[in-house]
């Protein structure tokens, strides 16, 4: 079993899409083993996205991620990272496959509704960034 982080971003939370997105995740056979709604501070968002600090979009990404609450969860399943990334669809919703979360719910390349870990090392960092071992079940 593999675990990955999912974030339902402020654009989707503000449009009351958390339930619809979680249903898509669970219908895809991924199990939610931890979940909470939080409001990121600027420092927390900067720490989470520190890998992108030198990129030109870093400031706008941080500003977007602190603009409203997010729903963070840990998903579990066989090959969970790749399966969730496929379910999310391409970062730019214009290029996302039909039936993916981003094709259905994203507004644009920045307001693309969801985030998911891209590798086992990233997933380990990201899940521990938001959750302690006591908060995970299953």
Coordinates of N, CA and C in Angstrom, one line a residue:
X1 N 0.8 -1.2 0.0 CA 0.0 0.0 0.0 C 0.9 1.2 0.0
X2 N 0.5 2.2 -0.8 CA 1.2 3.5 -0.9 C 0.3 4.6 -0.4
X3 N 0.9 5.6 0.1 CA 0.1 6.8 0.5 C 0.6 8.1 -0.2
X4 N -0.4 9.0 -0.4 CA -0.1 10.2 -1.1 C -0.9 11.3 -0.5
X5 N -0.5 12.6 -0.7 CA -1.2 13.7 -0.2 C -2.1 14.2 -1.2
X6 N -3.3 14.7 -0.8 CA -4.2 15.4 -1.7 C -4.6 16.7 -1.0
X7 N -4.6 17.8 -1.8 CA -5.1 19.0 -1.3 C -6.2 19.5 -2.2
X8 N -7.4 19.7 -1.7 CA -8.4 20.4 -2.4 C -8.2 21.9 -2.2
X9 N -7.9 22.6 -3.2 CA -7.4 24.0 -3.2 C -8.6 24.9 -2.9
X10 N -8.2 26.2 -2.5 CA -9.2 27.2 -2.2 C -10.3 27.4 -3.2
X11 N -9.9 27.4 -4.5 CA -10.9 27.6 -5.6 C -12.0 26.5 -5.5
X12 N -11.7 25.3 -5.3 CA -12.7 24.2 -5.2 C -13.4 24.3 -3.9
X13 N -12.8 24.5 -2.8 CA -13.4 24.6 -1.5 C -14.5 25.7 -1.5
X14 N -14.1 26.9 -2.1 CA -15.0 28.0 -2.1 C -16.3 27.8 -3.0
X15 N -16.1 26.8 -3.9 CA -17.3 26.5 -4.8 C -18.0 25.2 -4.3
X16 N -17.7 24.8 -3.0 CA -18.4 23.7 -2.4 C -18.2 22.4 -3.2
X17 N -17.0 22.2 -3.7 CA -16.7 21.0 -4.5 C -16.0 19.9 -3.8
X18 N -15.7 20.1 -2.5 CA -14.9 19.1 -1.7 C -15.6 17.8 -1.7
X19 N -16.9 17.7 -1.5 CA -17.6 16.4 -1.5 C -17.5 15.7 -2.9
X20 N -17.7 16.5 -3.9 CA -17.7 15.9 -5.3 C -16.3 15.4 -5.6
X21 N -15.3 16.1 -5.2 CA -13.9 15.6 -5.5 C -13.6 14.4 -4.6
X22 N -14.0 14.4 -3.3 CA -13.7 13.3 -2.5 C -14.5 12.0 -3.0
X23 N -15.7 12.2 -3.6 CA -16.4 11.1 -4.2 C -15.6 10.5 -5.4
X24 N -15.1 11.4 -6.2 CA -14.3 10.9 -7.3 C -13.1 10.1 -6.9
X25 N -12.4 10.6 -5.8 CA -11.3 9.9 -5.2 C -11.7 8.5 -4.7
X26 N -12.7 8.5 -3.9 CA -13.2 7.2 -3.4 C -13.7 6.3 -4.5
X27 N -14.4 6.8 -5.4 CA -14.9 6.0 -6.5 C -13.8 5.4 -7.3
X28 N -12.6 6.0 -7.3 CA -11.4 5.5 -8.0 C -10.7 4.5 -7.2
X29 N -11.2 4.1 -6.0 CA -10.7 3.1 -5.2 C -9.6 3.5 -4.3
X30 N -9.4 4.8 -4.1 CA -8.4 5.3 -3.1 C -9.1 5.5 -1.8
X31 N -8.5 5.1 -0.7 CA -9.0 5.2 0.7 C -8.5 6.5 1.4
X32 N -9.4 7.3 2.0 CA -9.0 8.4 2.8 C -8.6 7.9 4.2
X33 N -7.3 8.1 4.6 CA -6.9 7.6 5.9 C -6.6 8.8 6.9
X34 N -6.7 10.0 6.4 CA -6.6 11.2 7.2 C -7.2 12.4 6.4
X35 N -7.8 13.3 7.1 CA -8.4 14.4 6.4 C -8.8 15.6 7.4
X36 N -8.5 16.8 7.0 CA -8.9 18.0 7.8 C -9.0 19.2 6.8
X37 N -9.8 20.2 7.3 CA -9.9 21.5 6.6 C -9.0 22.4 7.4
X38 N -8.2 23.2 6.7 CA -7.3 24.1 7.4 C -7.2 25.4 6.6
X39 N -6.7 26.5 7.2 CA -6.4 27.7 6.6 C -4.9 27.9 6.7
X40 N -4.2 27.8 5.6 CA -2.7 28.0 5.7 C -2.3 29.4 5.9
X41 N -1.3 29.6 6.8 CA -0.7 30.9 6.9 C 0.3 31.1 5.8
X42 N 0.8 32.3 5.6 CA 1.8 32.5 4.5 C 3.0 31.7 4.8
X43 N 3.5 31.7 6.0 CA 4.7 30.9 6.3 C 4.5 29.4 6.1
X44 N 3.3 28.9 6.4 CA 3.1 27.5 6.1 C 3.0 27.2 4.6
X45 N 2.4 28.0 3.9 CA 2.3 27.8 2.4 C 3.7 28.0 1.8
X46 N 4.5 28.9 2.3 CA 5.9 29.1 1.8 C 6.7 27.9 2.1
X47 N 6.6 27.3 3.3 CA 7.3 26.1 3.7 C 6.9 24.9 2.8
X48 N 5.6 24.8 2.6 CA 5.2 23.6 1.8 C 5.7 23.7 0.4
X49 N 5.6 24.9 -0.2 CA 6.0 25.1 -1.6 C 7.5 25.6 -1.8
X50 N 8.3 25.4 -0.8 CA 9.7 25.9 -0.8 C 10.5 25.4 -2.0
X51 N 10.1 24.2 -2.5 CA 10.8 23.6 -3.7 C 10.7 24.5 -4.9
X52 N 9.6 25.4 -4.9 CA 9.3 26.3 -6.0 C 9.8 27.7 -5.8
X53 N 10.5 27.9 -4.7 CA 10.8 29.3 -4.2 C 11.5 30.2 -5.3
X54 N 12.3 29.6 -6.2 CA 13.0 30.3 -7.2 C 12.2 30.6 -8.5
X55 N 11.1 29.9 -8.5 CA 10.2 30.0 -9.7 C 9.4 31.3 -9.7
X56 N 9.1 31.8 -10.9 CA 8.4 33.1 -11.0 C 7.0 33.1 -10.5
X57 N 6.4 31.9 -10.4 CA 5.0 31.8 -9.9 C 4.9 31.6 -8.4
X58 N 6.0 31.5 -7.7 CA 6.0 31.2 -6.3 C 5.1 32.1 -5.5
X59 N 5.3 33.4 -5.7 CA 4.5 34.4 -4.9 C 3.0 34.3 -5.1
X60 N 2.6 34.2 -6.4 CA 1.2 34.1 -6.7 C 0.6 32.7 -6.2
X61 N 1.4 31.7 -6.3 CA 1.0 30.4 -5.7 C 0.7 30.5 -4.2
X62 N 1.6 31.0 -3.5 CA 1.5 31.2 -2.1 C 0.2 32.0 -1.7
X63 N 0.1 33.2 -2.4 CA -1.1 34.0 -2.2 C -2.4 33.3 -2.5
X64 N -2.4 32.5 -3.5 CA -3.6 31.7 -3.9 C -3.9 30.7 -2.8
X65 N -2.9 30.0 -2.3 CA -3.1 28.9 -1.4 C -3.5 29.4 0.0
X66 N -3.2 30.7 0.3 CA -3.7 31.3 1.6 C -5.0 32.1 1.5
X67 N -5.5 32.1 0.3 CA -6.7 32.9 0.0 C -8.0 32.3 0.6
X68 N -8.0 31.1 1.1 CA -9.1 30.5 1.7 C -8.8 29.1 2.2
X69 N -9.7 28.4 2.8 CA -9.4 27.1 3.4 C -9.1 26.1 2.3
X70 N -8.4 25.1 2.7 CA -8.1 23.9 1.9 C -8.5 22.7 2.7
X71 N -8.7 21.6 1.9 CA -9.0 20.3 2.5 C -7.8 19.4 2.2
X72 N -7.0 19.0 3.2 CA -5.9 18.2 3.0 C -6.3 16.8 3.5
X73 N -5.8 15.8 2.7 CA -6.1 14.4 3.1 C -4.9 13.5 2.7
X74 N -4.8 12.4 3.3 CA -3.9 11.3 2.9 C -4.7 10.2 2.3
X75 N -4.3 9.8 1.1 CA -5.0 8.8 0.3 C -4.1 7.5 0.3
X76 N -4.7 6.4 0.4 CA -4.0 5.1 0.4 C -4.5 4.2 -0.6
X77 N -3.6 3.4 -1.2 CA -4.1 2.4 -2.1 C -2.8 1.9 -2.9
X78 N -3.0 0.8 -3.6 CA -2.0 0.3 -4.5 C -1.6 1.3 -5.5
X79 N -0.3 1.7 -5.6 CA 0.1 2.7 -6.6 C -0.7 4.0 -6.5
X80 N -0.9 4.4 -5.2 CA -1.8 5.6 -5.0 C -1.3 6.9 -5.6
X81 N 0.0 7.1 -5.7 CA 0.6 8.3 -6.2 C 0.2 8.4 -7.7
X82 N 0.6 7.4 -8.5 CA 0.3 7.4 -9.9 C -1.2 7.5 -10.2
X83 N -2.0 6.7 -9.4 CA -3.4 6.6 -9.6 C -4.1 8.0 -9.4
X84 N -3.6 8.7 -8.3 CA -4.2 10.0 -8.0 C -3.8 11.0 -9.0
X85 N -2.6 11.0 -9.4 CA -2.1 11.9 -10.5 C -2.9 11.8 -11.8
X86 N -3.2 10.5 -12.1 CA -4.0 10.3 -13.3 C -5.4 10.8 -13.1
X87 N -6.0 10.6 -12.0 CA -7.3 11.1 -11.7 C -7.4 12.6 -11.6
X88 N -6.3 13.3 -11.2 CA -6.3 14.7 -11.1 C -6.3 15.3 -12.6
X89 N -5.5 14.7 -13.5 CA -5.4 15.2 -14.8 C -4.2 16.2 -14.9
X90 N -4.0 16.7 -16.1 CA -2.9 17.6 -16.3 C -3.0 18.9 -15.5
X91 N -1.9 19.5 -15.2 CA -1.9 20.8 -14.4 C -2.8 21.8 -15.1
X92 N -2.6 22.0 -16.4 CA -3.4 22.9 -17.1 C -4.7 22.2 -17.5
X93 N -5.8 22.6 -17.0 CA -7.1 21.9 -17.3 C -7.4 21.8 -18.8
X94 N -6.9 22.8 -19.5 CA -7.2 22.7 -21.0 C -6.6 21.5 -21.6
X95 N -5.6 20.9 -21.1 CA -4.9 19.7 -21.6 C -5.3 18.5 -20.8
X96 N -6.1 18.6 -19.8 CA -6.5 17.4 -19.0 C -7.4 16.5 -19.8
X97 N -7.3 15.2 -19.5 CA -8.2 14.2 -20.1 C -9.6 14.4 -19.6
X98 N -10.6 14.0 -20.4 CA -12.0 14.0 -20.0 C -12.2 13.1 -18.8
X99 N -13.0 13.5 -17.9 CA -13.3 12.7 -16.7 C -12.4 12.9 -15.5
X100 N -11.3 13.7 -15.7 CA -10.4 14.0 -14.6 C -10.9 15.1 -13.7
X101 N -10.4 15.2 -12.5 CA -10.8 16.2 -11.6 C -10.6 17.6 -12.2
X102 N -9.4 17.8 -12.8 CA -9.1 19.2 -13.3 C -9.9 19.5 -14.5
X103 N -10.2 18.5 -15.4 CA -11.0 18.8 -16.6 C -12.4 19.2 -16.2
X104 N -12.9 18.5 -15.1 CA -14.3 18.8 -14.7 C -14.4 20.0 -13.8
X105 N -13.5 20.3 -12.9 CA -13.6 21.3 -11.9 C -12.7 22.5 -11.9
X106 N -11.5 22.4 -12.6 CA -10.5 23.4 -12.5 C -11.0 24.7 -13.3
X107 N -10.6 25.8 -12.9 CA -10.9 27.1 -13.5 C -9.8 27.5 -14.5
X108 N -8.5 27.3 -14.1 CA -7.4 27.6 -15.0 C -6.1 26.9 -14.4
X109 N -5.0 27.2 -15.0 CA -3.8 26.5 -14.6 C -3.4 26.7 -13.1
X110 N -3.7 27.9 -12.6 CA -3.4 28.1 -11.1 C -4.6 27.6 -10.3
X111 N -5.8 28.0 -10.6 CA -6.9 27.5 -9.9 C -7.4 26.2 -10.4
X112 N -6.5 25.2 -10.2 CA -6.8 23.9 -10.8 C -7.3 22.9 -9.8
X113 N -7.9 23.3 -8.7 CA -8.7 22.6 -7.8 C -8.0 21.6 -6.9
X114 N -6.9 21.0 -7.3 CA -6.3 19.9 -6.5 C -4.8 19.9 -6.6
X115 N -4.2 19.3 -5.6 CA -2.7 19.1 -5.6 C -2.6 17.6 -5.2
X116 N -1.5 17.0 -5.8 CA -1.2 15.6 -5.3 C 0.3 15.5 -5.4
X117 N 0.9 14.6 -4.5 CA 2.3 14.3 -4.5 C 2.7 13.7 -5.8
X118 N 4.0 14.0 -6.2 CA 4.5 13.5 -7.5 C 5.4 12.3 -7.4
X119 N 5.9 11.9 -6.2 CA 6.8 10.8 -6.0 C 6.8 10.3 -4.6
X120 N 7.3 9.1 -4.3 CA 7.2 8.6 -2.9 C 7.9 9.5 -1.9
X121 N 9.1 10.1 -2.3 CA 9.8 11.0 -1.4 C 9.0 12.3 -1.1
X122 N 8.4 12.8 -2.2 CA 7.5 14.0 -2.0 C 6.3 13.7 -1.1
X123 N 5.7 12.5 -1.4 CA 4.6 12.1 -0.6 C 4.9 12.0 0.9
X124 N 6.1 11.4 1.2 CA 6.5 11.3 2.6 C 6.7 12.7 3.2
X125 N 7.3 13.6 2.6 CA 7.5 15.0 3.1 C 6.1 15.6 3.3
X126 N 5.3 15.6 2.2 CA 4.0 16.3 2.2 C 3.0 15.8 3.2
X127 N 2.9 14.4 3.4 CA 2.0 13.9 4.3 C 2.4 14.2 5.8
X128 N 3.7 14.2 6.0 CA 4.2 14.5 7.4 C 4.1 16.0 7.6
X129 N 4.0 16.9 6.6 CA 3.9 18.3 6.8 C 2.6 18.7 7.4
X130 N 1.6 17.9 7.1 CA 0.2 18.2 7.5 C -0.3 17.3 8.6
X131 N 0.2 16.1 8.7 CA -0.4 15.1 9.6 C 0.7 14.4 10.5
X132 N 0.3 14.2 11.7 CA 1.1 13.3 12.6 C 0.7 11.9 12.4
X133 N 1.5 11.0 12.9 CA 1.1 9.5 12.8 C -0.2 9.3 13.5
X134 N -0.5 10.0 14.6 CA -1.7 9.8 15.4 C -3.0 10.2 14.6
X135 N -2.8 11.0 13.6 CA -4.0 11.5 12.8 C -4.4 10.5 11.7
X136 N -3.5 9.5 11.4 CA -3.8 8.6 10.3 C -4.5 7.4 10.9
X137 N -5.5 6.9 10.1 CA -6.2 5.7 10.5 C -6.0 4.7 9.4
X138 N -6.3 3.4 9.7 CA -6.3 2.4 8.7 C -5.0 1.8 8.4

